[in-house]
Amino acid sequence: MTALQILAGPAARARLAERGLRPEDIGLIPAAAGGPKGLILNGLDRLLFGDWLTRSHQTVHLVGASIGAWRMATAALAHRDVATAFNTMAEAYVTQEYDVLPGEKRPRPEGVSQRFGEILAEIFEGREAEVLGHPRFRLHVVTSRGQNKGLGLLAREGRLRTPLGYLGAFAANAVSRPLLGRFLERVVFSDPRDRLPLKLKDFTTREVHLSRANLRGALLASCSIPFWLRAQHDLPGAPRGAYWDGGITDYHLHLDYRALQAAPAPLVLYPHFQQQVVPGWLDKALKHRHRSTAFLDNVVLLCPSPEWIATLPGAKLPDRNDFMTLDTAERRRRWRVAVSESQRLADDFATLTARDTVQALPL
């Protein structure tokens, strides 16, 4: 049994069959939202950024939402000691804990936001210039900003307006994904040295520059799950408003990657925790939106096989429900096992990339 599966779009499959998977062919790496599920990619992250990509010299764009944004920021921070950086991130994620007030079942959003902001500060404060000055990597952090259009219910966070706004967003998205743009827009905080080399015309989009002043705020906003964390308001250098988890608009970053096909490094390498690339968080229940599209023609997707996932504690990937169903000690134990076992994915990837030709499943 192999732990790693490889799937690819038609253009990517042809290139893999012709010349295998080479680091110099990679122009962009996306990183999905998904909370604790992202821990299963820790071993791959350490290998990709600590060894494999160092065998090439081209610029690589790193695009992330939620935990994916944290992972990609870690990669940009980690050019001196990749293993330590990703191990620190994993341990910080595994050990996070939030107080629950007497008589309540879950921690209050303001407490979660405060503590999560402290975790990000412990890792990134004072090191923003390192992230933004990486010689090869260009970081792009995806957030979801409440629109001022229409009723503007999500333009600011509020006790009544936020639930009403997300109820409207859910209904609009069920009719048509572009209609979600009446409630939320995609805001990408990008490395000012290079714009994101994609044509983001599928959804209402705005781009602003990442800076030392807004890096941690953008990361916290990209991880701010509605009703679990507070929205981040009025980020420096960005339009005023409420910013939430980038996974709401772009759960798995099902973006139009085809513009890269004309570049010297034409492939998108996507380490992911599942086979499907779901457009937005509100699309999770809409199975017809989980199918591959032409947007993914040049994407190489790496994910754990279902058979291997069944060998993990609980026969599943870590997920956010573990906070509710497991005590702290057992949750941490299971998540640490998942991080440790993720090395299997890295080992399979090393074997795969040693071949002169690679056969991938259709994405």
PDB file of C-alpha atoms in Angstrom, residues 3-307:
ATOM      1  CA  ALA A   3       0.357   6.418   1.168  1.00  0.00           C
ATOM      2  CA  LEU A   4       0.497   8.947  -1.665  1.00  0.00           C
ATOM      3  CA  GLN A   5      -1.784   9.338  -4.672  1.00  0.00           C
ATOM      4  CA  ILE A   6      -0.952  11.546  -7.643  1.00  0.00           C
ATOM      5  CA  LEU A   7      -3.650  13.011  -9.874  1.00  0.00           C
ATOM      6  CA  ALA A   8      -3.243  15.547 -12.656  1.00  0.00           C
ATOM      7  CA  GLY A   9      -5.064  17.535 -15.291  1.00  0.00           C
ATOM      8  CA  PRO A  10      -4.563  16.589 -18.973  1.00  0.00           C
ATOM      9  CA  ALA A  11      -1.727  19.058 -19.709  1.00  0.00           C
ATOM     10  CA  ALA A  12       0.068  18.065 -16.522  1.00  0.00           C
ATOM     11  CA  ARG A  13      -0.367  14.327 -17.197  1.00  0.00           C
ATOM     12  CA  ALA A  14       1.223  14.702 -20.621  1.00  0.00           C
ATOM     13  CA  ARG A  15       4.225  16.521 -19.169  1.00  0.00           C
ATOM     14  CA  LEU A  16       4.655  13.977 -16.361  1.00  0.00           C
ATOM     15  CA  ALA A  17       4.555  11.088 -18.838  1.00  0.00           C
ATOM     16  CA  GLU A  18       7.155  12.809 -20.989  1.00  0.00           C
ATOM     17  CA  ARG A  19       9.703  13.922 -18.372  1.00  0.00           C
ATOM     18  CA  GLY A  20       8.534  12.972 -14.890  1.00  0.00           C
ATOM     19  CA  LEU A  21       8.009  15.487 -12.101  1.00  0.00           C
ATOM     20  CA  ARG A  22      10.864  17.990 -11.912  1.00  0.00           C
ATOM     21  CA  PRO A  23      11.310  20.874  -9.451  1.00  0.00           C
ATOM     22  CA  GLU A  24      12.181  23.347 -12.219  1.00  0.00           C
ATOM     23  CA  ASP A  25       8.710  22.803 -13.759  1.00  0.00           C
ATOM     24  CA  ILE A  26       6.849  24.142 -10.711  1.00  0.00           C
ATOM     25  CA  GLY A  27       5.638  27.739 -10.899  1.00  0.00           C
ATOM     26  CA  LEU A  28       2.980  27.804  -8.178  1.00  0.00           C
ATOM     27  CA  ILE A  29       1.937  25.875  -5.064  1.00  0.00           C
ATOM     28  CA  PRO A  30      -1.600  26.275  -3.635  1.00  0.00           C
ATOM     29  CA  ALA A  31      -2.469  25.405  -0.043  1.00  0.00           C
ATOM     30  CA  ALA A  32      -6.086  24.733   0.934  1.00  0.00           C
ATOM     31  CA  ALA A  33      -8.139  25.725   3.917  1.00  0.00           C
ATOM     32  CA  GLY A  34      -9.283  22.779   6.004  1.00  0.00           C
ATOM     33  CA  GLY A  35      -8.082  23.317   9.560  1.00  0.00           C
ATOM     34  CA  PRO A  36      -6.351  20.333  11.193  1.00  0.00           C
ATOM     35  CA  LYS A  37      -6.514  18.291   7.980  1.00  0.00           C
ATOM     36  CA  GLY A  38      -3.516  20.331   6.816  1.00  0.00           C
ATOM     37  CA  LEU A  39      -1.354  18.646   9.466  1.00  0.00           C
ATOM     38  CA  ILE A  40      -1.207  15.543   7.277  1.00  0.00           C
ATOM     39  CA  LEU A  41       0.886  17.495   4.762  1.00  0.00           C
ATOM     40  CA  ASN A  42       3.650  18.340   7.233  1.00  0.00           C
ATOM     41  CA  GLY A  43       6.057  15.683   5.982  1.00  0.00           C
ATOM     42  CA  LEU A  44       5.520  16.705   2.361  1.00  0.00           C
ATOM     43  CA  ASP A  45       6.048  20.367   3.255  1.00  0.00           C
ATOM     44  CA  ARG A  46       9.364  19.613   4.933  1.00  0.00           C
ATOM     45  CA  LEU A  47      10.591  17.661   1.903  1.00  0.00           C
ATOM     46  CA  LEU A  48       9.293  20.037  -0.770  1.00  0.00           C
ATOM     47  CA  PHE A  49      10.622  23.227   0.731  1.00  0.00           C
ATOM     48  CA  GLY A  50      13.638  21.814   2.522  1.00  0.00           C
ATOM     49  CA  ASP A  51      15.088  19.662  -0.246  1.00  0.00           C
ATOM     50  CA  TRP A  52      13.236  19.084  -3.494  1.00  0.00           C
ATOM     51  CA  LEU A  53      12.587  22.675  -4.579  1.00  0.00           C
ATOM     52  CA  THR A  54      16.130  23.698  -3.601  1.00  0.00           C
ATOM     53  CA  ARG A  55      17.319  21.769  -6.677  1.00  0.00           C
ATOM     54  CA  SER A  56      15.844  24.499  -8.914  1.00  0.00           C
ATOM     55  CA  HIS A  57      16.169  28.280  -9.118  1.00  0.00           C
ATOM     56  CA  GLN A  58      12.922  29.765 -10.502  1.00  0.00           C
ATOM     57  CA  THR A  59      10.471  31.991  -8.654  1.00  0.00           C
ATOM     58  CA  VAL A  60       7.632  29.991  -7.088  1.00  0.00           C
ATOM     59  CA  HIS A  61       4.322  31.572  -6.062  1.00  0.00           C
ATOM     60  CA  LEU A  62       2.783  30.275  -2.817  1.00  0.00           C
ATOM     61  CA  VAL A  63      -0.978  30.800  -2.505  1.00  0.00           C
ATOM     62  CA  GLY A  64      -2.818  29.871   0.673  1.00  0.00           C
ATOM     63  CA  ALA A  65      -6.103  30.249   2.527  1.00  0.00           C
ATOM     64  CA  SER A  66      -6.585  29.658   6.259  1.00  0.00           C
ATOM     65  CA  ILE A  67      -4.175  26.953   7.501  1.00  0.00           C
ATOM     66  CA  GLY A  68      -2.852  26.875   3.934  1.00  0.00           C
ATOM     67  CA  ALA A  69      -1.825  30.533   4.261  1.00  0.00           C
ATOM     68  CA  TRP A  70      -0.051  29.690   7.540  1.00  0.00           C
ATOM     69  CA  ARG A  71       1.746  26.786   5.861  1.00  0.00           C
ATOM     70  CA  MET A  72       2.880  28.911   2.926  1.00  0.00           C
ATOM     71  CA  ALA A  73       4.011  31.754   5.184  1.00  0.00           C
ATOM     72  CA  THR A  74       6.016  29.168   7.117  1.00  0.00           C
ATOM     73  CA  ALA A  75       7.649  28.041   3.870  1.00  0.00           C
ATOM     74  CA  ALA A  76       8.593  31.632   3.064  1.00  0.00           C
ATOM     75  CA  LEU A  77      10.003  32.053   6.572  1.00  0.00           C
ATOM     76  CA  ALA A  78      11.862  28.782   6.548  1.00  0.00           C
ATOM     77  CA  HIS A  79      14.607  29.102   3.972  1.00  0.00           C
ATOM     78  CA  ARG A  80      17.280  28.694   6.654  1.00  0.00           C
ATOM     79  CA  ASP A  81      15.804  25.815   8.680  1.00  0.00           C
ATOM     80  CA  VAL A  82      12.742  24.256   7.049  1.00  0.00           C
ATOM     81  CA  ALA A  83      12.359  21.266   9.348  1.00  0.00           C
ATOM     82  CA  THR A  84      12.362  23.386  12.504  1.00  0.00           C
ATOM     83  CA  ALA A  85       9.920  25.901  11.049  1.00  0.00           C
ATOM     84  CA  PHE A  86       7.342  23.301  10.016  1.00  0.00           C
ATOM     85  CA  ASN A  87       7.770  21.295  13.209  1.00  0.00           C
ATOM     86  CA  THR A  88       7.185  24.480  15.208  1.00  0.00           C
ATOM     87  CA  MET A  89       4.050  25.212  13.222  1.00  0.00           C
ATOM     88  CA  ALA A  90       2.699  21.685  13.689  1.00  0.00           C
ATOM     89  CA  GLU A  91       3.344  21.691  17.425  1.00  0.00           C
ATOM     90  CA  ALA A  92       1.717  25.113  17.797  1.00  0.00           C
ATOM     91  CA  TYR A  93      -1.355  23.833  15.965  1.00  0.00           C
ATOM     92  CA  VAL A  94      -1.511  20.576  17.922  1.00  0.00           C
ATOM     93  CA  THR A  95      -1.165  22.234  21.341  1.00  0.00           C
ATOM     94  CA  GLN A  96      -3.602  25.106  20.815  1.00  0.00           C
ATOM     95  CA  GLU A  97      -6.195  25.208  23.562  1.00  0.00           C
ATOM     96  CA  TYR A  98      -8.966  27.662  24.398  1.00  0.00           C
ATOM     97  CA  ASP A  99     -10.849  28.272  27.619  1.00  0.00           C
ATOM     98  CA  VAL A 100     -14.544  27.448  27.767  1.00  0.00           C
ATOM     99  CA  LEU A 101     -16.556  29.484  30.261  1.00  0.00           C
ATOM    100  CA  PRO A 102     -18.720  27.627  32.832  1.00  0.00           C
ATOM    101  CA  GLY A 103     -22.054  26.616  31.342  1.00  0.00           C
ATOM    102  CA  GLU A 104     -20.868  27.039  27.754  1.00  0.00           C
ATOM    103  CA  LYS A 105     -19.944  24.317  25.258  1.00  0.00           C
ATOM    104  CA  ARG A 106     -17.364  26.127  23.153  1.00  0.00           C
ATOM    105  CA  PRO A 107     -14.861  28.928  23.581  1.00  0.00           C
ATOM    106  CA  ARG A 108     -15.930  32.458  22.762  1.00  0.00           C
ATOM    107  CA  PRO A 109     -14.742  33.825  19.416  1.00  0.00           C
ATOM    108  CA  GLU A 110     -12.944  36.802  20.946  1.00  0.00           C
ATOM    109  CA  GLY A 111     -10.873  34.479  23.129  1.00  0.00           C
ATOM    110  CA  VAL A 112      -9.989  32.230  20.196  1.00  0.00           C
ATOM    111  CA  SER A 113      -8.966  35.223  18.077  1.00  0.00           C
ATOM    112  CA  GLN A 114      -6.811  36.633  20.834  1.00  0.00           C
ATOM    113  CA  ARG A 115      -5.010  33.349  21.486  1.00  0.00           C
ATOM    114  CA  PHE A 116      -4.563  32.507  17.819  1.00  0.00           C
ATOM    115  CA  GLY A 117      -3.172  35.972  17.207  1.00  0.00           C
ATOM    116  CA  GLU A 118      -0.680  35.352  20.015  1.00  0.00           C
ATOM    117  CA  ILE A 119       0.405  32.080  18.381  1.00  0.00           C
ATOM    118  CA  LEU A 120       1.039  33.841  15.073  1.00  0.00           C
ATOM    119  CA  ALA A 121       2.924  36.606  16.872  1.00  0.00           C
ATOM    120  CA  GLU A 122       5.169  34.070  18.599  1.00  0.00           C
ATOM    121  CA  ILE A 123       6.196  32.735  15.199  1.00  0.00           C
ATOM    122  CA  PHE A 124       6.153  35.761  12.869  1.00  0.00           C
ATOM    123  CA  GLU A 125       6.505  38.925  14.945  1.00  0.00           C
ATOM    124  CA  GLY A 126       9.711  40.715  14.005  1.00  0.00           C
ATOM    125  CA  ARG A 127      10.311  38.312  11.114  1.00  0.00           C
ATOM    126  CA  GLU A 128       7.912  39.783   8.576  1.00  0.00           C
ATOM    127  CA  ALA A 129      10.816  41.041   6.454  1.00  0.00           C
ATOM    128  CA  GLU A 130      12.136  37.488   6.139  1.00  0.00           C
ATOM    129  CA  VAL A 131       8.807  36.259   4.777  1.00  0.00           C
ATOM    130  CA  LEU A 132       8.519  39.141   2.332  1.00  0.00           C
ATOM    131  CA  GLY A 133      12.170  38.996   1.336  1.00  0.00           C
ATOM    132  CA  HIS A 134      12.505  35.333   0.444  1.00  0.00           C
ATOM    133  CA  PRO A 135      14.781  35.167  -2.609  1.00  0.00           C
ATOM    134  CA  ARG A 136      12.534  32.758  -4.552  1.00  0.00           C
ATOM    135  CA  PHE A 137       9.102  32.494  -2.968  1.00  0.00           C
ATOM    136  CA  ARG A 138       6.265  34.983  -3.395  1.00  0.00           C
ATOM    137  CA  LEU A 139       3.527  34.689  -0.789  1.00  0.00           C
ATOM    138  CA  HIS A 140      -0.161  35.374  -1.536  1.00  0.00           C
ATOM    139  CA  VAL A 141      -2.684  35.221   1.348  1.00  0.00           C
ATOM    140  CA  VAL A 142      -6.354  34.772   0.442  1.00  0.00           C
ATOM    141  CA  THR A 143      -9.050  36.367   2.622  1.00  0.00           C
ATOM    142  CA  SER A 144     -12.814  36.941   2.323  1.00  0.00           C
ATOM    143  CA  ARG A 145     -13.985  40.545   2.771  1.00  0.00           C
ATOM    144  CA  GLY A 146     -17.576  41.551   3.469  1.00  0.00           C
ATOM    145  CA  GLN A 147     -19.082  43.545   0.613  1.00  0.00           C
ATOM    146  CA  ASN A 148     -20.641  46.992   0.950  1.00  0.00           C
ATOM    147  CA  LYS A 149     -23.066  46.198  -1.874  1.00  0.00           C
ATOM    148  CA  GLY A 150     -26.772  45.700  -1.299  1.00  0.00           C
ATOM    149  CA  LEU A 151     -27.574  45.605   2.388  1.00  0.00           C
ATOM    150  CA  GLY A 152     -23.886  45.414   3.301  1.00  0.00           C
ATOM    151  CA  LEU A 153     -24.653  42.948   6.083  1.00  0.00           C
ATOM    152  CA  LEU A 154     -21.107  41.556   6.122  1.00  0.00           C
ATOM    153  CA  ALA A 155     -19.304  44.883   5.711  1.00  0.00           C
ATOM    154  CA  ARG A 156     -18.828  44.958   9.494  1.00  0.00           C
ATOM    155  CA  GLU A 157     -19.207  42.198  12.049  1.00  0.00           C
ATOM    156  CA  GLY A 158     -22.260  42.391  14.294  1.00  0.00           C
ATOM    157  CA  ARG A 159     -24.366  40.216  16.554  1.00  0.00           C
ATOM    158  CA  LEU A 160     -27.361  40.172  14.192  1.00  0.00           C
ATOM    159  CA  ARG A 161     -25.988  41.329  10.863  1.00  0.00           C
ATOM    160  CA  THR A 162     -23.328  38.597  10.630  1.00  0.00           C
ATOM    161  CA  PRO A 163     -25.724  35.618  10.951  1.00  0.00           C
ATOM    162  CA  LEU A 164     -28.162  37.298   8.580  1.00  0.00           C
ATOM    163  CA  GLY A 165     -25.367  38.083   6.150  1.00  0.00           C
ATOM    164  CA  TYR A 166     -24.085  34.525   6.071  1.00  0.00           C
ATOM    165  CA  LEU A 167     -27.613  33.169   5.726  1.00  0.00           C
ATOM    166  CA  GLY A 168     -27.983  35.364   2.648  1.00  0.00           C
ATOM    167  CA  ALA A 169     -24.553  34.325   1.381  1.00  0.00           C
ATOM    168  CA  PHE A 170     -25.458  30.647   1.756  1.00  0.00           C
ATOM    169  CA  ALA A 171     -28.696  31.099  -0.177  1.00  0.00           C
ATOM    170  CA  ALA A 172     -27.044  33.157  -2.918  1.00  0.00           C
ATOM    171  CA  ASN A 173     -24.216  30.658  -3.314  1.00  0.00           C
ATOM    172  CA  ALA A 174     -26.663  27.766  -3.576  1.00  0.00           C
ATOM    173  CA  VAL A 175     -28.217  29.468  -6.608  1.00  0.00           C
ATOM    174  CA  SER A 176     -24.936  30.511  -8.241  1.00  0.00           C
ATOM    175  CA  ARG A 177     -21.380  30.858  -6.965  1.00  0.00           C
ATOM    176  CA  PRO A 178     -20.945  34.305  -8.618  1.00  0.00           C
ATOM    177  CA  LEU A 179     -23.959  35.538  -6.605  1.00  0.00           C
ATOM    178  CA  LEU A 180     -21.909  34.971  -3.447  1.00  0.00           C
ATOM    179  CA  GLY A 181     -19.945  37.985  -4.667  1.00  0.00           C
ATOM    180  CA  ARG A 182     -22.828  40.212  -3.578  1.00  0.00           C
ATOM    181  CA  PHE A 183     -21.931  39.374   0.016  1.00  0.00           C
ATOM    182  CA  LEU A 184     -18.198  38.644  -0.041  1.00  0.00           C
ATOM    183  CA  GLU A 185     -15.227  39.375  -2.246  1.00  0.00           C
ATOM    184  CA  ARG A 186     -11.908  37.580  -2.535  1.00  0.00           C
ATOM    185  CA  VAL A 187      -9.052  39.790  -1.334  1.00  0.00           C
ATOM    186  CA  VAL A 188      -5.554  38.500  -2.042  1.00  0.00           C
ATOM    187  CA  PHE A 189      -2.684  40.022  -0.061  1.00  0.00           C
ATOM    188  CA  SER A 190       0.280  39.584  -2.403  1.00  0.00           C
ATOM    189  CA  ASP A 191       4.032  39.984  -2.250  1.00  0.00           C
ATOM    190  CA  PRO A 192       4.597  43.456  -3.751  1.00  0.00           C
ATOM    191  CA  ARG A 193       7.529  42.226  -5.860  1.00  0.00           C
ATOM    192  CA  ASP A 194       5.328  40.083  -8.136  1.00  0.00           C
ATOM    193  CA  ARG A 195       1.608  39.954  -8.695  1.00  0.00           C
ATOM    194  CA  LEU A 196      -0.155  36.628  -8.582  1.00  0.00           C
ATOM    195  CA  PRO A 197       0.286  35.345 -12.168  1.00  0.00           C
ATOM    196  CA  LEU A 198      -3.326  34.198 -12.561  1.00  0.00           C
ATOM    197  CA  LYS A 199      -6.446  35.637 -14.187  1.00  0.00           C
ATOM    198  CA  LEU A 200      -8.922  35.727 -11.312  1.00  0.00           C
ATOM    199  CA  LYS A 201     -12.105  36.470 -13.257  1.00  0.00           C
ATOM    200  CA  ASP A 202     -14.210  33.665 -11.811  1.00  0.00           C
ATOM    201  CA  PHE A 203     -15.213  35.634  -8.719  1.00  0.00           C
ATOM    202  CA  THR A 204     -15.171  39.218  -7.437  1.00  0.00           C
ATOM    203  CA  THR A 205     -11.508  39.785  -6.591  1.00  0.00           C
ATOM    204  CA  ARG A 206      -9.286  42.534  -5.208  1.00  0.00           C
ATOM    205  CA  GLU A 207      -5.500  42.469  -4.781  1.00  0.00           C
ATOM    206  CA  VAL A 208      -3.525  44.467  -2.211  1.00  0.00           C
ATOM    207  CA  HIS A 209       0.138  44.454  -1.237  1.00  0.00           C
ATOM    208  CA  LEU A 210       1.436  42.403   1.656  1.00  0.00           C
ATOM    209  CA  SER A 211       3.609  44.452   3.990  1.00  0.00           C
ATOM    210  CA  ARG A 212       5.279  44.220   7.368  1.00  0.00           C
ATOM    211  CA  ALA A 213       2.302  46.124   8.764  1.00  0.00           C
ATOM    212  CA  ASN A 214      -0.420  43.766   7.532  1.00  0.00           C
ATOM    213  CA  LEU A 215       1.225  40.327   7.230  1.00  0.00           C
ATOM    214  CA  ARG A 216       0.113  38.945  10.594  1.00  0.00           C
ATOM    215  CA  GLY A 217      -3.286  40.612  10.300  1.00  0.00           C
ATOM    216  CA  ALA A 218      -3.825  39.055   6.890  1.00  0.00           C
ATOM    217  CA  LEU A 219      -2.811  35.624   8.196  1.00  0.00           C
ATOM    218  CA  LEU A 220      -5.146  35.937  11.175  1.00  0.00           C
ATOM    219  CA  ALA A 221      -7.971  37.126   8.923  1.00  0.00           C
ATOM    220  CA  SER A 222      -7.394  34.227   6.522  1.00  0.00           C
ATOM    221  CA  CYS A 223      -7.813  31.836   9.475  1.00  0.00           C
ATOM    222  CA  SER A 224     -10.831  33.630  11.014  1.00  0.00           C
ATOM    223  CA  ILE A 225     -13.664  31.128  10.640  1.00  0.00           C
ATOM    224  CA  PRO A 226     -17.013  32.927  11.061  1.00  0.00           C
ATOM    225  CA  PHE A 227     -18.602  32.381  14.483  1.00  0.00           C
ATOM    226  CA  TRP A 228     -15.434  30.611  15.728  1.00  0.00           C
ATOM    227  CA  LEU A 229     -13.153  33.642  15.520  1.00  0.00           C
ATOM    228  CA  ARG A 230     -13.812  37.350  15.189  1.00  0.00           C
ATOM    229  CA  ALA A 231     -13.447  39.043  11.837  1.00  0.00           C
ATOM    230  CA  GLN A 232     -10.404  41.252  11.414  1.00  0.00           C
ATOM    231  CA  HIS A 233     -11.340  44.813  10.520  1.00  0.00           C
ATOM    232  CA  ASP A 234      -9.584  47.539   8.528  1.00  0.00           C
ATOM    233  CA  LEU A 235      -6.252  45.858   7.815  1.00  0.00           C
ATOM    234  CA  PRO A 236      -3.379  48.284   7.072  1.00  0.00           C
ATOM    235  CA  GLY A 237      -3.070  49.123   3.392  1.00  0.00           C
ATOM    236  CA  ALA A 238      -6.341  47.380   2.510  1.00  0.00           C
ATOM    237  CA  PRO A 239      -9.928  48.596   1.973  1.00  0.00           C
ATOM    238  CA  ARG A 240     -11.872  49.115   5.171  1.00  0.00           C
ATOM    239  CA  GLY A 241     -14.188  46.331   6.204  1.00  0.00           C
ATOM    240  CA  ALA A 242     -14.472  42.933   7.844  1.00  0.00           C
ATOM    241  CA  TYR A 243     -12.094  40.183   6.730  1.00  0.00           C
ATOM    242  CA  TRP A 244     -12.804  36.502   7.333  1.00  0.00           C
ATOM    243  CA  ASP A 245     -11.375  33.098   6.520  1.00  0.00           C
ATOM    244  CA  GLY A 246     -10.120  32.860   2.941  1.00  0.00           C
ATOM    245  CA  GLY A 247     -11.671  29.416   2.739  1.00  0.00           C
ATOM    246  CA  ILE A 248     -15.184  30.876   2.585  1.00  0.00           C
ATOM    247  CA  THR A 249     -14.623  32.153  -0.936  1.00  0.00           C
ATOM    248  CA  ASP A 250     -11.778  29.759  -1.808  1.00  0.00           C
ATOM    249  CA  TYR A 251     -11.950  26.605   0.289  1.00  0.00           C
ATOM    250  CA  HIS A 252      -9.549  24.597  -1.879  1.00  0.00           C
ATOM    251  CA  LEU A 253      -8.367  27.336  -4.241  1.00  0.00           C
ATOM    252  CA  HIS A 254     -10.080  26.027  -7.369  1.00  0.00           C
ATOM    253  CA  LEU A 255      -8.575  28.929  -9.346  1.00  0.00           C
ATOM    254  CA  ASP A 256      -7.886  29.328 -13.043  1.00  0.00           C
ATOM    255  CA  TYR A 257      -4.253  28.192 -13.185  1.00  0.00           C
ATOM    256  CA  ARG A 258      -4.043  27.963 -16.975  1.00  0.00           C
ATOM    257  CA  ALA A 259      -2.198  31.283 -17.383  1.00  0.00           C
ATOM    258  CA  LEU A 260       0.927  29.541 -16.061  1.00  0.00           C
ATOM    259  CA  GLN A 261       1.017  27.123 -18.985  1.00  0.00           C
ATOM    260  CA  ALA A 262       2.899  29.667 -21.113  1.00  0.00           C
ATOM    261  CA  ALA A 263       5.510  30.246 -18.384  1.00  0.00           C
ATOM    262  CA  PRO A 264       8.922  28.515 -18.209  1.00  0.00           C
ATOM    263  CA  ALA A 265       7.692  26.721 -15.063  1.00  0.00           C
ATOM    264  CA  PRO A 266       4.174  25.753 -16.200  1.00  0.00           C
ATOM    265  CA  LEU A 267       2.978  23.298 -13.549  1.00  0.00           C
ATOM    266  CA  VAL A 268       0.989  23.846 -10.378  1.00  0.00           C
ATOM    267  CA  LEU A 269       2.023  21.408  -7.628  1.00  0.00           C
ATOM    268  CA  TYR A 270      -0.816  20.978  -5.183  1.00  0.00           C
ATOM    269  CA  PRO A 271      -0.222  19.026  -1.943  1.00  0.00           C
ATOM    270  CA  HIS A 272      -3.774  18.425  -0.745  1.00  0.00           C
ATOM    271  CA  PHE A 273      -5.541  16.262   1.825  1.00  0.00           C
ATOM    272  CA  GLN A 274      -8.218  14.936  -0.575  1.00  0.00           C
ATOM    273  CA  GLN A 275      -8.837  14.298  -4.274  1.00  0.00           C
ATOM    274  CA  GLN A 276     -11.530  16.936  -4.808  1.00  0.00           C
ATOM    275  CA  VAL A 277     -10.751  20.645  -5.206  1.00  0.00           C
ATOM    276  CA  VAL A 278     -13.890  22.308  -3.820  1.00  0.00           C
ATOM    277  CA  PRO A 279     -14.310  25.979  -4.858  1.00  0.00           C
ATOM    278  CA  GLY A 280     -15.741  27.559  -1.669  1.00  0.00           C
ATOM    279  CA  TRP A 281     -16.556  26.510   1.884  1.00  0.00           C
ATOM    280  CA  LEU A 282     -20.259  26.936   1.154  1.00  0.00           C
ATOM    281  CA  ASP A 283     -19.894  24.439  -1.702  1.00  0.00           C
ATOM    282  CA  LYS A 284     -19.013  21.519   0.575  1.00  0.00           C
ATOM    283  CA  ALA A 285     -22.527  20.088   0.365  1.00  0.00           C
ATOM    284  CA  LEU A 286     -22.904  20.875  -3.355  1.00  0.00           C
ATOM    285  CA  LYS A 287     -21.312  17.755  -4.831  1.00  0.00           C
ATOM    286  CA  HIS A 288     -21.793  18.902  -8.427  1.00  0.00           C
ATOM    287  CA  ARG A 289     -19.244  21.659  -7.756  1.00  0.00           C
ATOM    288  CA  HIS A 290     -16.581  19.192  -6.644  1.00  0.00           C
ATOM    289  CA  ARG A 291     -15.747  18.042 -10.157  1.00  0.00           C
ATOM    290  CA  SER A 292     -12.534  18.970 -11.915  1.00  0.00           C
ATOM    291  CA  THR A 293     -12.665  21.745 -14.517  1.00  0.00           C
ATOM    292  CA  ALA A 294     -10.395  23.121 -17.234  1.00  0.00           C
ATOM    293  CA  PHE A 295      -9.002  25.501 -14.572  1.00  0.00           C
ATOM    294  CA  LEU A 296      -6.968  22.520 -13.294  1.00  0.00           C
ATOM    295  CA  ASP A 297      -5.507  21.353 -16.628  1.00  0.00           C
ATOM    296  CA  ASN A 298      -1.896  21.980 -15.529  1.00  0.00           C
ATOM    297  CA  VAL A 299      -2.315  20.948 -11.882  1.00  0.00           C
ATOM    298  CA  VAL A 300      -0.452  18.030 -10.272  1.00  0.00           C
ATOM    299  CA  LEU A 301      -2.314  17.073  -7.113  1.00  0.00           C
ATOM    300  CA  LEU A 302      -0.727  15.014  -4.320  1.00  0.00           C
ATOM    301  CA  CYS A 303      -3.007  13.539  -1.672  1.00  0.00           C
ATOM    302  CA  PRO A 304      -3.136  10.664   0.819  1.00  0.00           C
ATOM    303  CA  SER A 305      -4.813   7.477  -0.369  1.00  0.00           C
ATOM    304  CA  PRO A 306      -8.068   6.446   1.356  1.00  0.00           C
ATOM    305  CA  GLU A 307      -6.523   3.081   2.279  1.00  0.00           C
TER     306      GLU A 307
END
